[in-house]
């Protein structure tokens, strides 16, 4: 079955620095979604990428979908304490409309 | 505007006890999902319901049953709880379609002793 791998598992960042988290799928994806979960909270949808090579930005967050639609990345610039949490990617297989396969997540902590 | 509501928020069970986790959404979504979240393993799909009247197994269905009671409600039942089912359980819902985001409830933190 489909597997979505996410690295790194943990990211400790100095406030103001940039970092990137990566997501890789064993199969081609129809689309990929990113979610953020604050400590003690629930996952909240951030964005969806559908097209090969697509790049989307949300303020300091840049999301990219690979040309082969098997990988994705989230880049955060000038990290702030509000960025603390776990970021999940979730891929949807072409053959199944309903199932999302979640990566294990990247847990981000920020040093002030 | 409640979104997805899960009850209870916390529960402690003894091994072998049964329990039903409740989930209701008020967004008129067709699709609903149950996930479990364990440290280092992300969210794993237990069961989903693409529409009222249908349910399908996800990645980790063993030891669980579900009921799609109506369009709003989707319950998850543990018939004979085991310590391996200690987890945080999330219910989610979405509109039908491959490009729809999922909306999550606040979760149920379940401990089985």
Tab-separated table of C-alpha atoms in Angstrom:
chain	number	residue	atom	x	y	z
A	1	UNK	CA	0.000	0.000	0.000
A	2	UNK	CA	0.877	3.610	-0.227
A	3	UNK	CA	3.397	4.982	2.212
A	4	UNK	CA	4.105	8.608	2.890
A	5	UNK	CA	7.403	9.315	4.579
A	6	UNK	CA	8.136	12.624	6.216
A	7	UNK	CA	11.491	13.991	7.376
A	8	UNK	CA	12.781	15.167	9.704
A	9	UNK	CA	10.680	13.859	12.585
A	10	UNK	CA	11.812	16.732	14.806
A	11	UNK	CA	13.028	20.189	13.932
A	12	UNK	CA	14.461	22.536	16.558
A	13	UNK	CA	14.752	26.015	15.113
A	14	UNK	CA	16.161	29.289	16.377
A	15	UNK	CA	13.583	32.048	16.115
A	16	UNK	CA	14.167	33.939	12.891
A	17	UNK	CA	15.791	31.038	11.032
A	18	UNK	CA	14.364	29.124	8.075
A	19	UNK	CA	13.664	25.400	7.808
A	20	UNK	CA	12.205	22.848	5.419
A	21	UNK	CA	10.268	19.641	5.976
A	22	UNK	CA	10.037	17.010	3.255
A	23	UNK	CA	7.399	14.493	2.274
A	24	UNK	CA	7.954	11.492	-0.024
A	25	UNK	CA	5.452	8.985	-1.356
A	26	UNK	CA	6.073	5.488	-2.663
A	27	UNK	CA	3.392	6.043	-5.307
A	28	UNK	CA	2.237	8.877	-7.532
A	29	UNK	CA	-0.291	11.115	-5.833
A	30	UNK	CA	-3.363	12.845	-7.210
A	31	UNK	CA	-2.884	15.624	-4.714
A	32	UNK	CA	-1.202	16.377	-1.413
A	33	UNK	CA	-2.521	18.273	1.560
A	34	UNK	CA	-0.683	19.843	4.475
A	35	UNK	CA	-2.044	20.122	8.001
A	36	UNK	CA	-0.784	21.763	11.176
A	37	UNK	CA	-1.472	20.481	14.673
A	38	UNK	CA	-0.713	22.717	17.631
A	39	UNK	CA	0.323	20.983	20.881
A	40	UNK	CA	-2.772	19.418	22.449
A	41	UNK	CA	-4.892	20.370	19.451
A	42	UNK	CA	-6.285	18.793	16.332
A	43	UNK	CA	-4.976	18.858	12.742
A	44	UNK	CA	-6.005	21.942	10.812
A	45	UNK	CA	-5.912	22.079	7.018
A	46	UNK	CA	-3.336	24.487	5.597
A	47	UNK	CA	-3.226	23.949	1.850
A	48	UNK	CA	-3.625	21.541	-1.047
A	49	UNK	CA	-1.367	21.029	-4.066
A	50	UNK	CA	-2.710	19.349	-7.173
A	51	UNK	CA	-0.558	20.145	-10.206
A	52	UNK	CA	2.886	18.796	-10.993
A	53	UNK	CA	5.531	21.326	-9.918
A	54	UNK	CA	2.969	23.535	-8.186
A	55	UNK	CA	4.202	26.128	-5.700
A	56	UNK	CA	1.908	27.959	-3.286
A	57	UNK	CA	2.682	30.531	-0.629
A	58	UNK	CA	0.944	31.499	2.573
A	59	UNK	CA	2.806	34.442	4.098
A	60	UNK	CA	6.080	32.888	5.379
A	61	UNK	CA	5.132	29.335	4.330
A	62	UNK	CA	6.017	27.992	0.872
A	63	UNK	CA	4.610	24.674	-0.291
A	64	UNK	CA	5.904	22.776	-3.315
A	65	UNK	CA	4.705	19.676	-5.170
A	66	UNK	CA	7.313	17.710	-7.087
A	67	UNK	CA	7.323	17.293	-10.857
A	68	UNK	CA	6.665	13.563	-10.531
A	69	UNK	CA	3.917	14.160	-7.941
A	70	UNK	CA	5.665	11.847	-5.487
A	71	UNK	CA	7.183	14.401	-3.148
A	72	UNK	CA	6.415	17.702	-1.517
A	73	UNK	CA	8.059	20.210	0.776
A	74	UNK	CA	7.108	22.935	3.223
A	75	UNK	CA	9.569	25.770	3.739
A	76	UNK	CA	9.095	28.272	6.560
A	77	UNK	CA	11.089	31.493	6.561
A	78	UNK	CA	11.879	33.640	9.596
A	79	UNK	CA	10.408	31.119	12.051
A	80	UNK	CA	8.246	32.557	14.823
A	81	UNK	CA	7.015	31.059	18.087
A	82	UNK	CA	3.572	30.808	16.507
A	83	UNK	CA	4.994	28.197	14.107
A	84	UNK	CA	5.341	25.666	16.939
A	85	UNK	CA	3.457	22.446	16.274
A	86	UNK	CA	3.468	19.332	14.142
A	87	UNK	CA	3.167	19.623	10.373
A	88	UNK	CA	1.676	16.681	8.507
A	89	UNK	CA	1.594	15.998	4.821
A	90	UNK	CA	-1.198	13.757	3.551
A	91	UNK	CA	-1.279	12.211	0.106
A	92	UNK	CA	-4.226	10.974	-1.861
A	93	UNK	CA	-3.761	8.087	-4.288
A	94	UNK	CA	-5.055	8.487	-7.773
A	95	UNK	CA	-7.087	5.315	-7.507
A	96	UNK	CA	-8.980	6.190	-4.338
A	97	UNK	CA	-10.830	9.409	-3.775
A	98	UNK	CA	-11.453	9.098	-0.081
A	99	UNK	CA	-8.372	7.879	1.662
A	100	UNK	CA	-5.613	10.198	2.771
A	101	UNK	CA	-2.298	8.671	3.828
A	102	UNK	CA	-0.658	10.820	6.461
A	103	UNK	CA	3.044	11.133	7.044
A	104	UNK	CA	4.323	10.784	10.622
A	105	UNK	CA	4.738	14.551	10.866
A	106	UNK	CA	7.525	17.007	11.650
A	107	UNK	CA	7.339	18.415	15.161
A	108	UNK	CA	8.734	21.929	15.301
A	109	UNK	CA	10.018	23.649	18.419
A	110	UNK	CA	11.329	27.201	18.423
A	111	UNK	CA	14.098	28.672	20.580
A	112	UNK	CA	13.468	32.312	21.362
B	1	UNK	CA	-20.877	26.933	14.390
B	2	UNK	CA	-19.527	23.792	16.106
B	3	UNK	CA	-17.932	21.957	13.135
B	4	UNK	CA	-16.980	18.426	14.227
B	5	UNK	CA	-17.882	17.485	17.799
B	6	UNK	CA	-16.455	14.431	19.541
B	7	UNK	CA	-17.522	12.941	22.848
B	8	UNK	CA	-16.119	12.117	25.283
B	9	UNK	CA	-12.886	14.121	25.377
B	10	UNK	CA	-11.185	11.734	27.807
B	11	UNK	CA	-11.886	8.156	28.848
B	12	UNK	CA	-10.144	5.461	30.853
B	13	UNK	CA	-11.198	1.855	30.327
B	14	UNK	CA	-10.190	-1.492	31.696
B	15	UNK	CA	-9.088	-4.238	29.344
B	16	UNK	CA	-12.108	-6.049	27.955
B	17	UNK	CA	-14.589	-3.222	28.470
B	18	UNK	CA	-16.565	-1.838	25.537
B	19	UNK	CA	-16.927	1.773	24.531
B	20	UNK	CA	-18.511	3.886	21.797
B	21	UNK	CA	-16.929	7.132	20.682
B	22	UNK	CA	-19.376	9.615	19.243
B	23	UNK	CA	-18.831	12.065	16.410
B	24	UNK	CA	-21.212	14.581	14.871
B	25	UNK	CA	-20.701	17.271	12.231
B	26	UNK	CA	-22.928	20.183	11.313
B	27	UNK	CA	-21.294	21.145	8.003
B	28	UNK	CA	-23.525	18.964	5.805
B	29	UNK	CA	-20.523	16.870	4.787
B	30	UNK	CA	-21.053	13.541	3.057
B	31	UNK	CA	-17.791	11.864	4.079
B	32	UNK	CA	-16.638	11.062	7.588
B	33	UNK	CA	-13.512	9.378	8.960
B	34	UNK	CA	-12.044	7.887	12.114
B	35	UNK	CA	-8.298	8.091	12.746
B	36	UNK	CA	-6.038	7.115	15.592
B	37	UNK	CA	-2.899	9.061	16.412
B	38	UNK	CA	0.047	7.435	18.142
B	39	UNK	CA	3.444	9.030	18.828
B	40	UNK	CA	5.725	8.945	15.806
B	41	UNK	CA	3.104	7.340	13.568
B	42	UNK	CA	1.014	10.205	12.326
B	43	UNK	CA	-2.679	9.648	11.726
B	44	UNK	CA	-3.840	6.198	10.681
B	45	UNK	CA	-7.236	5.678	9.151
B	46	UNK	CA	-9.424	3.175	11.002
B	47	UNK	CA	-12.694	3.388	9.039
B	48	UNK	CA	-14.354	5.850	6.759
B	49	UNK	CA	-17.800	6.511	5.391
B	50	UNK	CA	-17.899	8.018	1.935
B	51	UNK	CA	-21.588	8.780	2.248
B	52	UNK	CA	-24.570	8.001	4.436
B	53	UNK	CA	-25.239	4.267	4.409
B	54	UNK	CA	-21.712	3.167	3.465
B	55	UNK	CA	-18.661	2.325	5.537
B	56	UNK	CA	-15.260	0.956	4.535
B	57	UNK	CA	-12.167	-0.284	6.294
B	58	UNK	CA	-9.094	1.866	6.465
B	59	UNK	CA	-5.522	0.986	7.342
B	60	UNK	CA	-6.074	-0.335	10.907
B	61	UNK	CA	-9.694	-1.594	11.314
B	62	UNK	CA	-9.087	-4.642	13.529
B	63	UNK	CA	-10.779	-4.392	16.930
B	64	UNK	CA	-13.147	-1.620	15.838
B	65	UNK	CA	-16.614	-1.273	14.383
B	66	UNK	CA	-18.383	1.797	13.056
B	67	UNK	CA	-21.906	2.982	12.428
B	68	UNK	CA	-22.951	5.807	10.140
B	69	UNK	CA	-26.145	6.608	11.997
B	70	UNK	CA	-27.220	9.399	9.645
B	71	UNK	CA	-25.539	12.096	7.605
B	72	UNK	CA	-24.383	13.953	10.710
B	73	UNK	CA	-23.203	11.140	12.987
B	74	UNK	CA	-20.472	8.522	12.717
B	75	UNK	CA	-19.648	6.417	15.791
B	76	UNK	CA	-16.664	4.190	16.557
B	77	UNK	CA	-17.058	1.169	18.840
B	78	UNK	CA	-14.455	-0.844	20.695
B	79	UNK	CA	-16.129	-4.133	21.591
B	80	UNK	CA	-13.380	-5.480	23.858
B	81	UNK	CA	-10.770	-2.859	24.591
B	82	UNK	CA	-7.078	-3.795	24.605
B	83	UNK	CA	-4.081	-1.796	25.887
B	84	UNK	CA	-2.841	-1.528	22.283
B	85	UNK	CA	-5.884	0.640	21.569
B	86	UNK	CA	-4.664	3.343	23.929
B	87	UNK	CA	-4.462	6.335	21.625
B	88	UNK	CA	-5.919	9.669	20.649
B	89	UNK	CA	-8.879	9.210	18.319
B	90	UNK	CA	-9.871	11.872	15.824
B	91	UNK	CA	-13.032	12.087	13.807
B	92	UNK	CA	-13.002	14.117	10.598
B	93	UNK	CA	-15.434	15.048	7.869
B	94	UNK	CA	-15.261	16.442	4.361
B	95	UNK	CA	-17.298	17.212	1.313
B	96	UNK	CA	-17.244	14.490	-1.329
B	97	UNK	CA	-14.463	14.745	-3.872
B	98	UNK	CA	-10.764	14.130	-4.159
B	99	UNK	CA	-9.761	17.749	-3.588
B	100	UNK	CA	-11.648	18.409	-0.379
B	101	UNK	CA	-9.894	19.181	2.912
B	102	UNK	CA	-10.782	17.258	6.037
B	103	UNK	CA	-12.089	18.998	9.139
B	104	UNK	CA	-11.129	17.412	12.450
B	105	UNK	CA	-12.760	17.260	15.848
B	106	UNK	CA	-10.852	17.955	19.064
B	107	UNK	CA	-10.149	14.264	19.656
B	108	UNK	CA	-10.827	11.675	22.335
B	109	UNK	CA	-7.918	10.683	24.541
B	110	UNK	CA	-8.487	7.030	25.419
B	111	UNK	CA	-6.425	5.028	27.908
B	112	UNK	CA	-6.900	1.307	28.393
B	113	UNK	CA	-5.427	-0.251	31.496
